[in-house]
XYZ file of C-alpha atoms in Angstrom:
604
model
C -34.664 38.078 -77.767
C -32.154 40.472 -76.261
C -29.556 38.171 -74.687
C -26.136 39.047 -76.064
C -24.210 36.169 -77.715
C -20.918 35.602 -75.912
C -17.505 34.200 -76.757
C -15.027 32.502 -74.443
C -11.797 34.479 -74.620
C -8.362 33.447 -73.344
C -5.287 35.700 -73.189
C -1.759 34.506 -72.436
C 1.262 36.750 -71.952
C 4.482 37.242 -70.047
C 4.391 37.688 -66.293
C 5.935 41.147 -66.650
C 2.939 42.228 -68.737
C 0.316 41.087 -66.255
C -0.134 44.335 -64.325
C -0.521 46.479 -67.456
C -2.770 43.971 -69.256
C -5.101 43.592 -66.280
C -5.320 47.366 -65.936
C -6.184 47.684 -69.643
C -8.799 44.947 -69.378
C -10.371 46.754 -66.445
C -10.417 49.990 -68.449
C -12.157 48.223 -71.359
C -14.747 46.833 -68.935
C -16.130 44.140 -71.238
C -14.813 40.855 -69.807
C -16.611 38.595 -67.339
C -13.694 36.851 -65.667
C -13.566 33.074 -65.276
C -11.279 31.957 -62.399
C -8.425 29.787 -63.636
C -7.303 28.744 -60.160
C -9.135 26.641 -57.601
C -10.704 28.311 -54.608
C -8.259 29.039 -51.810
C -8.431 26.881 -48.694
C -7.894 30.098 -46.736
C -10.176 32.686 -48.392
C -9.483 35.181 -45.620
C -5.951 35.555 -46.970
C -7.182 36.752 -50.375
C -7.654 40.459 -51.077
C -11.295 41.583 -50.773
C -13.311 41.870 -53.966
C -14.505 45.368 -53.072
C -13.164 48.374 -51.199
C -14.473 47.141 -47.859
C -12.385 49.463 -45.699
C -13.267 52.556 -47.723
C -16.950 51.660 -47.541
C -16.758 51.111 -43.785
C -14.957 54.391 -43.231
C -17.434 56.356 -45.318
C -20.441 54.760 -43.636
C -18.918 55.407 -40.215
C -18.486 59.111 -40.921
C -21.936 59.445 -42.486
C -23.474 58.083 -39.271
C -22.012 61.001 -37.290
C -24.873 63.486 -36.729
C -22.647 66.549 -36.260
C -20.602 66.994 -39.424
C -17.926 69.604 -40.082
C -17.481 71.869 -43.080
C -16.389 69.815 -46.094
C -12.916 70.119 -47.617
C -12.960 70.343 -51.426
C -9.270 70.890 -52.068
C -7.261 67.723 -52.655
C -3.918 69.304 -51.795
C -3.670 67.754 -48.323
C -5.846 64.698 -48.931
C -4.374 61.200 -48.666
C -7.015 58.552 -49.310
C -5.206 55.627 -47.663
C -4.116 57.646 -44.624
C -7.621 59.092 -44.154
C -9.242 55.658 -44.307
C -6.688 54.333 -41.838
C -7.340 57.235 -39.439
C -11.112 56.839 -39.630
C -11.039 53.089 -38.972
C -8.515 53.544 -36.157
C -10.850 56.083 -34.556
C -13.715 53.647 -34.942
C -11.774 50.861 -33.224
C -10.592 53.115 -30.374
C -14.109 54.419 -29.744
C -15.465 50.868 -29.632
C -12.735 49.765 -27.212
C -13.187 52.856 -25.019
C -16.948 52.380 -24.918
C -16.477 48.795 -23.807
C -14.005 49.850 -21.103
C -16.257 52.713 -19.970
C -19.279 50.421 -19.686
C -17.298 47.794 -17.775
C -15.966 50.426 -15.341
C -19.443 51.914 -14.893
C -20.817 48.483 -14.031
C -17.920 47.815 -11.664
C -18.527 51.175 -9.900
C -22.224 50.317 -9.577
C -21.360 46.939 -8.042
C -18.842 48.458 -5.608
C -21.038 51.348 -4.460
C -22.919 49.372 -1.748
C -19.608 48.151 -0.280
C -18.166 51.634 0.053
C -14.683 52.857 -0.773
C -12.157 50.348 0.539
C -8.867 48.750 -0.410
C -8.031 45.095 0.038
C -5.310 44.373 2.598
C -2.043 42.752 1.467
C -2.067 38.968 1.318
C 0.552 38.731 4.063
C -1.705 40.654 6.458
C -4.293 37.839 6.470
C -1.860 34.941 6.865
C -2.770 33.454 3.500
C -6.503 34.030 3.857
C -8.620 36.080 1.499
C -11.835 38.086 1.652
C -14.856 36.805 -0.310
C -17.826 39.124 -0.780
C -21.520 38.166 -0.958
C -24.856 40.033 -1.228
C -27.437 37.918 0.608
C -31.164 38.742 0.739
C -32.259 39.467 4.316
C -34.831 36.678 4.232
C -32.039 34.129 3.564
C -29.620 35.172 6.341
C -30.855 32.306 8.490
C -29.366 29.878 5.988
C -25.866 31.034 7.074
C -26.200 29.658 10.629
C -24.563 26.396 9.583
C -21.657 28.056 7.752
C -18.349 26.935 9.324
C -16.264 29.731 7.833
C -15.889 33.058 9.635
C -18.120 35.768 8.126
C -19.282 39.258 9.008
C -22.087 41.551 7.783
C -20.455 44.892 6.962
C -23.552 46.684 5.656
C -27.228 46.125 5.047
C -30.126 47.927 3.460
C -33.866 47.247 3.376
C -33.443 44.285 0.949
C -30.086 42.565 1.401
C -27.050 42.178 3.632
C -23.477 42.668 2.460
C -21.181 40.184 4.139
C -17.551 39.133 3.905
C -16.296 35.573 4.339
C -12.694 34.866 5.337
C -11.166 31.749 3.792
C -7.912 30.733 2.069
C -9.826 29.477 -0.982
C -13.150 30.441 -2.492
C -15.984 28.704 -0.610
C -17.837 25.968 -2.499
C -20.701 27.143 -4.701
C -23.292 25.525 -2.413
C -21.789 26.862 0.823
C -23.790 30.092 0.628
C -27.275 30.637 -0.806
C -26.037 33.166 -3.409
C -23.067 33.318 -5.797
C -20.010 35.381 -4.932
C -19.863 39.076 -5.836
C -16.759 39.961 -7.871
C -15.453 43.261 -6.545
C -12.032 43.197 -8.170
C -8.731 44.452 -6.802
C -9.410 48.179 -7.284
C -11.134 50.411 -4.774
C -14.258 52.368 -5.639
C -12.318 55.642 -5.863
C -9.785 54.071 -8.244
C -12.573 52.671 -10.447
C -14.312 56.049 -10.517
C -11.029 57.758 -11.442
C -10.506 55.319 -14.334
C -14.135 55.811 -15.370
C -13.641 59.575 -15.541
C -10.473 59.079 -17.592
C -12.393 56.821 -20.001
C -15.171 59.414 -20.323
C -12.664 62.146 -21.155
C -10.918 59.882 -23.665
C -14.282 59.080 -25.252
C -15.097 62.769 -25.612
C -11.748 63.377 -27.302
C -12.304 60.479 -29.700
C -15.797 61.686 -30.576
C -14.390 65.152 -31.261
C -11.795 63.513 -33.500
C -14.562 61.676 -35.348
C -16.455 64.918 -35.925
C -13.262 66.502 -37.235
C -12.766 63.585 -39.639
C -16.206 64.166 -41.159
C -14.701 67.060 -43.123
C -13.273 64.450 -45.529
C -16.646 62.904 -46.457
C -16.861 64.731 -49.783
C -13.392 63.691 -50.893
C -13.952 60.121 -49.681
C -17.088 60.008 -51.824
C -15.187 61.423 -54.758
C -12.280 59.006 -54.503
C -14.266 55.967 -53.431
C -14.238 54.743 -57.032
C -10.426 54.778 -56.989
C -10.337 52.531 -53.933
C -13.044 50.299 -55.413
C -11.172 49.956 -58.695
C -7.951 49.068 -56.909
C -9.692 46.422 -54.794
C -11.405 44.906 -57.839
C -8.099 44.838 -59.727
C -6.230 43.143 -56.884
C -8.969 40.533 -56.535
C -9.019 39.896 -60.296
C -5.271 39.315 -60.322
C -5.779 36.366 -57.963
C -8.066 34.655 -60.516
C -5.450 34.344 -63.256
C -3.160 31.388 -63.899
C 0.503 32.130 -63.160
C 3.383 29.787 -63.937
C 6.612 29.395 -65.924
C 6.947 33.141 -66.380
C 3.520 33.371 -68.020
C 0.069 34.400 -66.964
C -3.306 33.510 -68.465
C -6.666 35.236 -68.054
C -9.963 33.916 -69.317
C -13.496 35.218 -69.465
C -16.693 35.722 -71.415
C -17.061 38.661 -73.767
C -19.814 39.955 -76.021
C -19.278 39.378 -79.732
C -19.479 43.150 -80.236
C -16.460 43.670 -77.948
C -14.201 41.037 -79.515
C -12.465 43.520 -81.900
C -11.393 45.704 -78.956
C -9.776 42.734 -77.230
C -8.156 41.602 -80.474
C -6.608 45.058 -80.772
C -5.344 44.850 -77.174
C -3.816 41.419 -77.800
C -2.083 42.640 -80.959
C -0.745 45.750 -79.228
C 0.640 43.831 -76.223
C 1.824 40.797 -78.195
C -0.475 38.395 -76.346
C -1.653 34.974 -77.426
C -5.411 35.114 -78.011
C -7.951 32.296 -78.251
C -11.635 32.958 -79.015
C -14.115 30.069 -78.744
C -17.846 29.573 -78.989
C -19.616 28.260 -75.866
C -19.317 24.479 -75.673
C -22.412 22.332 -75.033
C -21.507 21.844 -71.379
C -20.695 25.513 -70.714
C -22.898 27.817 -68.682
C -22.069 31.370 -69.814
C -23.409 34.342 -67.897
C -26.463 36.189 -69.182
C -25.884 39.642 -70.657
C -29.132 41.484 -71.338
C -29.166 44.193 -73.988
C -32.263 46.334 -74.405
C -32.936 49.828 -75.749
C -32.366 52.584 -73.213
C -36.082 53.361 -73.120
C -36.906 49.778 -72.098
C -33.870 49.020 -69.963
C -35.956 49.293 -66.768
C -37.304 45.886 -67.742
C -33.828 44.490 -66.998
C -34.126 45.780 -63.426
C -37.420 43.917 -63.070
C -35.741 40.754 -64.371
C -32.754 41.097 -62.028
C -35.118 41.606 -59.090
C -36.467 38.048 -59.377
C -34.571 35.624 -61.593
C -31.965 35.917 -64.322
C -32.818 33.716 -67.325
C -30.279 31.184 -68.546
C -27.917 32.139 -71.358
C -29.718 29.990 -73.942
C -33.155 31.108 -72.819
C -35.252 34.217 -73.496
C -34.933 37.784 -72.256
C -38.296 38.681 -70.676
C -37.339 42.319 -70.030
C -39.621 43.877 -72.635
C -42.561 41.617 -71.805
C -42.203 42.503 -68.128
C -41.937 46.205 -68.922
C -45.200 46.428 -70.873
C -47.221 43.765 -69.068
C -46.334 45.149 -65.631
C -47.463 48.624 -66.697
C -50.745 47.196 -68.036
C -51.426 45.009 -64.994
C -50.646 47.876 -62.617
C -53.043 50.132 -64.526
C -55.865 47.563 -64.433
C -55.418 47.089 -60.681
C -55.327 50.838 -59.951
C -58.279 51.576 -62.316
C -58.505 55.310 -61.642
C -57.324 58.245 -63.764
C -57.231 60.566 -60.744
C -54.867 58.328 -58.830
C -52.734 57.967 -61.955
C -52.543 61.750 -62.245
C -51.299 61.946 -58.651
C -48.597 59.420 -59.479
C -47.601 61.535 -62.458
C -47.367 64.677 -60.302
C -45.260 62.829 -57.721
C -42.971 61.594 -60.473
C -42.505 65.136 -61.788
C -41.558 66.349 -58.303
C -38.753 63.778 -58.088
C -37.855 63.843 -61.780
C -34.612 65.787 -61.429
C -33.482 63.812 -58.374
C -34.094 60.485 -60.114
C -32.004 61.671 -63.041
C -28.856 61.654 -60.925
C -28.166 57.940 -61.466
C -28.537 55.368 -64.208
C -31.024 53.300 -62.239
C -32.956 56.438 -61.396
C -33.252 57.368 -65.058
C -34.408 53.834 -65.861
C -37.013 54.020 -63.111
C -38.252 57.353 -64.474
C -39.064 55.715 -67.797
C -40.844 52.790 -66.143
C -42.769 55.058 -63.768
C -43.770 57.320 -66.659
C -45.085 54.313 -68.576
C -47.012 53.120 -65.531
C -48.531 56.558 -64.912
C -49.482 57.025 -68.583
C -50.959 53.518 -68.896
C -52.845 53.897 -65.614
C -54.234 57.243 -66.722
C -55.353 55.826 -70.081
C -57.002 52.819 -68.417
C -58.666 55.056 -65.835
C -60.131 57.158 -68.667
C -61.420 54.006 -70.400
C -63.191 52.797 -67.246
C -64.384 56.337 -66.454
C -63.099 56.649 -62.888
C -61.724 59.943 -61.533
C -61.142 59.549 -57.787
C -64.132 57.220 -57.854
C -66.416 59.723 -59.618
C -67.835 59.205 -63.093
C -67.397 61.963 -65.723
C -70.384 64.262 -66.463
C -72.629 62.970 -69.266
C -71.871 64.499 -72.656
C -68.325 65.537 -71.725
C -65.208 64.366 -73.548
C -64.195 62.041 -70.673
C -67.681 60.529 -70.815
C -67.257 59.852 -74.528
C -63.941 58.109 -73.792
C -65.609 55.954 -71.129
C -65.686 52.742 -73.159
C -65.456 50.089 -70.416
C -67.753 49.556 -67.451
C -65.830 48.098 -64.555
C -69.139 47.170 -62.922
C -69.959 44.893 -65.874
C -68.767 41.675 -64.301
C -69.165 39.436 -67.346
C -67.316 41.722 -69.758
C -64.494 42.501 -67.343
C -64.036 38.842 -66.460
C -63.806 37.942 -70.144
C -61.289 40.740 -70.697
C -59.115 39.714 -67.719
C -59.116 36.046 -68.667
C -58.422 36.970 -72.305
C -55.376 38.978 -71.252
C -54.227 36.023 -69.169
C -54.644 33.627 -72.095
C -52.626 35.887 -74.401
C -49.930 36.280 -71.737
C -49.602 32.524 -71.257
C -49.728 31.837 -75.001
C -46.884 34.327 -75.431
C -44.963 32.482 -72.709
C -45.436 29.156 -74.505
C -44.420 30.670 -77.843
C -41.220 31.778 -76.134
C -40.633 28.143 -75.201
C -41.228 27.216 -78.842
C -38.427 29.559 -79.878
C -36.095 28.043 -77.278
C -36.867 24.430 -78.230
C -36.925 24.796 -82.018
C -36.258 22.636 -84.048
C -36.536 19.789 -81.533
C -39.647 17.664 -81.274
C -40.322 19.119 -77.832
C -41.735 22.276 -79.469
C -44.991 20.324 -79.762
C -45.603 20.640 -76.003
C -45.726 24.455 -75.740
C -47.637 24.577 -79.038
C -50.121 22.154 -77.546
C -50.542 24.217 -74.376
C -51.079 27.346 -76.484
C -53.795 25.515 -78.443
C -55.385 24.253 -75.218
C -55.490 27.778 -73.738
C -56.879 29.400 -76.895
C -59.416 26.634 -77.504
C -60.606 26.677 -73.921
C -60.996 30.444 -73.958
C -62.770 30.364 -77.318
C -65.059 27.604 -76.063
C -66.003 29.693 -73.020
C -66.655 32.790 -75.137
C -68.718 30.749 -77.589
C -70.910 29.320 -74.854
C -71.591 32.767 -73.398
C -71.806 34.894 -76.563
C -72.680 32.655 -79.516
C -76.360 32.047 -80.364
C -77.807 28.638 -79.348
C -77.927 27.520 -82.983
C -74.112 27.542 -83.080
C -73.620 25.652 -79.804
C -72.738 22.399 -81.573
C -70.084 24.110 -83.695
C -68.640 25.842 -80.635
C -68.437 22.561 -78.764
C -66.828 20.788 -81.718
C -64.189 23.472 -82.169
C -63.556 23.857 -78.443
C -63.296 20.181 -77.560
C -61.453 19.432 -80.778
C -58.846 22.129 -80.200
C -58.331 21.037 -76.596
C -57.984 17.384 -77.649
C -55.465 18.196 -80.372
C -53.513 20.418 -77.972
C -53.371 17.698 -75.310
C -52.258 15.207 -77.940
C -49.394 17.519 -78.932
C -48.428 17.830 -75.267
C -48.499 14.039 -74.862
C -46.231 13.367 -77.836
C -43.880 16.329 -77.360
C -43.160 16.381 -73.617
C -40.447 13.716 -73.481
C -36.883 14.098 -74.683
C -35.928 10.467 -74.037
C -34.315 8.707 -77.015
C -36.152 5.598 -78.165
C -33.908 2.577 -77.736
C -36.382 -0.151 -76.966
C -39.710 -1.046 -75.427
C -38.664 0.309 -72.033
C -37.846 3.739 -73.407
C -41.188 3.801 -75.240
C -43.013 3.058 -72.008
C -41.043 5.796 -70.239
C -41.977 8.292 -72.971
C -45.628 7.324 -72.513
C -45.264 7.891 -68.775
C -43.621 11.285 -69.390
C -46.518 12.252 -71.661
C -49.110 11.235 -69.080
C -47.309 13.179 -66.360
C -47.182 16.234 -68.629
C -50.958 16.048 -69.144
C -51.481 16.547 -65.413
C -50.444 20.178 -65.934
C -53.810 20.848 -67.546
C -55.077 21.863 -64.112
C -52.079 24.196 -63.768
C -52.718 26.073 -66.997
C -56.394 26.339 -66.037
C -55.509 27.724 -62.597
C -52.857 30.080 -63.964
C -55.348 31.471 -66.479
C -57.896 32.120 -63.740
C -55.186 33.895 -61.725
C -55.552 36.836 -64.080
C -59.045 37.413 -62.696
C -57.253 39.250 -59.902
C -56.793 42.126 -62.378
C -60.544 42.601 -62.507
C -61.141 41.812 -58.829
C -58.532 44.236 -57.501
C -59.522 46.934 -59.988
C -63.153 46.572 -58.941
C -62.159 46.713 -55.270
C -60.176 49.906 -55.836
C -63.016 51.569 -57.743
C -65.605 50.428 -55.190
C -63.587 51.772 -52.264
C -63.155 55.139 -53.994
C -66.903 55.304 -54.674
C -67.667 54.298 -51.075
C -65.504 57.066 -49.637
C -67.207 59.578 -51.934
C -70.660 58.442 -50.781
C -69.632 58.606 -47.127
C -68.307 62.146 -47.628
C -71.630 63.232 -49.170
C -73.564 61.705 -46.276
C -71.329 63.345 -43.658
C -71.750 66.745 -45.297
C -75.513 66.346 -45.206
C -75.871 64.795 -41.740
C -73.423 66.977 -39.748
C -74.290 70.681 -40.049
C -71.437 73.126 -39.555
C -68.529 70.677 -39.315
C -69.805 68.634 -42.235
C -67.535 70.316 -44.800
C -64.412 69.840 -42.653
C -65.263 66.203 -41.946
C -66.013 65.669 -45.621
C -62.578 66.988 -46.626
C -60.837 64.875 -43.972
C -62.759 61.769 -44.992
C -61.923 62.266 -48.654
C -58.242 62.884 -47.936
C -57.822 59.942 -45.576
C -60.015 57.579 -47.582
C -58.463 58.234 -50.968
C -54.930 58.249 -49.503
C -55.583 54.832 -47.990
C -57.118 53.549 -51.219
C -54.218 54.879 -53.275
C -51.704 53.221 -50.938
C -53.562 49.905 -51.203
C -53.709 50.293 -54.976
C -49.964 50.914 -55.188
C -49.134 47.878 -53.061
C -51.582 45.652 -54.946
C -50.389 46.931 -58.308
C -46.750 46.225 -57.547
C -47.223 42.878 -55.786
C -49.821 41.329 -58.067
C -48.563 43.009 -61.225
C -45.159 41.441 -60.696
C -46.584 38.156 -59.439
C -48.406 37.467 -62.694
C -45.125 37.939 -64.523
C -42.791 36.171 -62.111
C -45.015 33.184 -61.350
C -47.443 32.564 -64.194
C -45.391 33.890 -67.128
C -41.974 32.666 -65.937
C -43.237 29.158 -65.210
C -44.405 28.701 -68.799
C -41.761 30.741 -70.635
C -38.426 30.000 -68.973
C -36.628 26.840 -67.988
C -33.508 27.020 -65.891
C -31.892 29.918 -64.090
C -28.797 31.811 -65.153
C -26.459 34.287 -63.513
C -25.758 37.877 -64.547
C -22.818 39.062 -66.627
C -20.463 40.929 -64.260
C -17.908 42.904 -66.273
C -14.446 43.438 -64.859
C -14.415 47.211 -65.153
C -13.594 50.482 -63.514
C -16.242 52.193 -61.421
C -18.162 54.960 -63.143
C -18.856 58.150 -61.221
C -21.265 60.936 -62.046
C -19.919 64.180 -60.645
């Protein structure tokens, strides 16, 4: 529907042209590169695909709570040197923190032993001192120790003793493991700890000073990103015999621009259609007003190149499903007000502008549906008013709302199967989705006929319903297998494929009933709003004096909770009906997105 047709494009030129050609291709930004070399056995030696160091440096400075005044002049700014300084500061702070923590722990361990220095090795005739902290209750276990030992200090819990031996005593000689005091005295450790603390303060001051470059790092981040992308792309070309070759997928609309580049640079150019075994990337192309549907598609699953673009279906159906689940014009108005408050902020990015359009559609659809069901924060409009005249649907009418929800589900699934028809045409397999569409429509019509048609027409309803379902299942049986007929065995396998396909009748029945959640969740939302209103009225009447305050608090808390539940339900279930029910019947296979080799765009 809106998947761009692509061409495989190959460019070949002299090795001396490679740098300029790759830079021009990146400026055009229309080629999805295809690697022409096998993956490296040592990927860590390849240049990163993105500006990892610049991103790390910027994130590191943004995490600093105390930032300095920003520098806007670029006269003294060196991007590479600044990034190097920031990352060096980061590494030194990490190393100093580790050293400071180790020294602090060592000082804590040495404190009970006091400030002492180990004697020279010659003074002990080859013996050494081994230190242990033994609980007082376990001192009796040392009576059988053959080595000389001495308690040098004790407190109310443990004794600090020293064993004299040329080698470390065996692990089972004493009831506790040895305490590692190190070669430095407590005063020396504390002096080094103070030095580390002072060094850490200086490094943190340096970090705060470096935060003055945040603005310019933001501004020039695109330059670093572009350079990293270019260097990575240059590793995906074929290089040999003084030539280089680059290959990729390009939209048919962009082919003339690449032809002009090839003619200008004197490059050999080859343009091919996708071969049967190829798997081109998927490039979605929708009007700007509906491009938010592409974000919904990317969130879950990208369709295959030869499949169908569900962006527009998701855009409109998600807005409708969300509105039916929210089922309140008052809540929709609050969403609209919230959107207006963030309107300017959302306009600062492309994705934000897309989201504005989608959110506006959701708010408008929710408001319209809330008017139709006559719910305004759970209250019905006054009789005779304009809102009352627009109140055309009764959400408390279970039978009508169930028929409406199931009918929407049937139309949604029929649309999904018609999409499959478009993908499979003109193969015989189009009979299967046509059959499922007929089964869904006939089943729904049969149910409506049994509940709405007069008894005198029951026989006709049954004939049409059962007949349509039977014909639909027959189409599914004959159209579900793509096996070529080459003998009796293949015929039997086609029969088996048809029988297996018929087992999905329970699936289409269950998927259709899944749309009842639109009615159930909408009814729950409306019922909760009405319940909170009734409770507020009762509180106002039963609690004199504080009744008004409690009523206001109850309304605020109750409707805030109900709105939050409605938002979560609307998003989760509104998307679920698209991603699970619709996708399963409409799409087959998963693709991958078109990633153009391009320069980064910045909005300043």
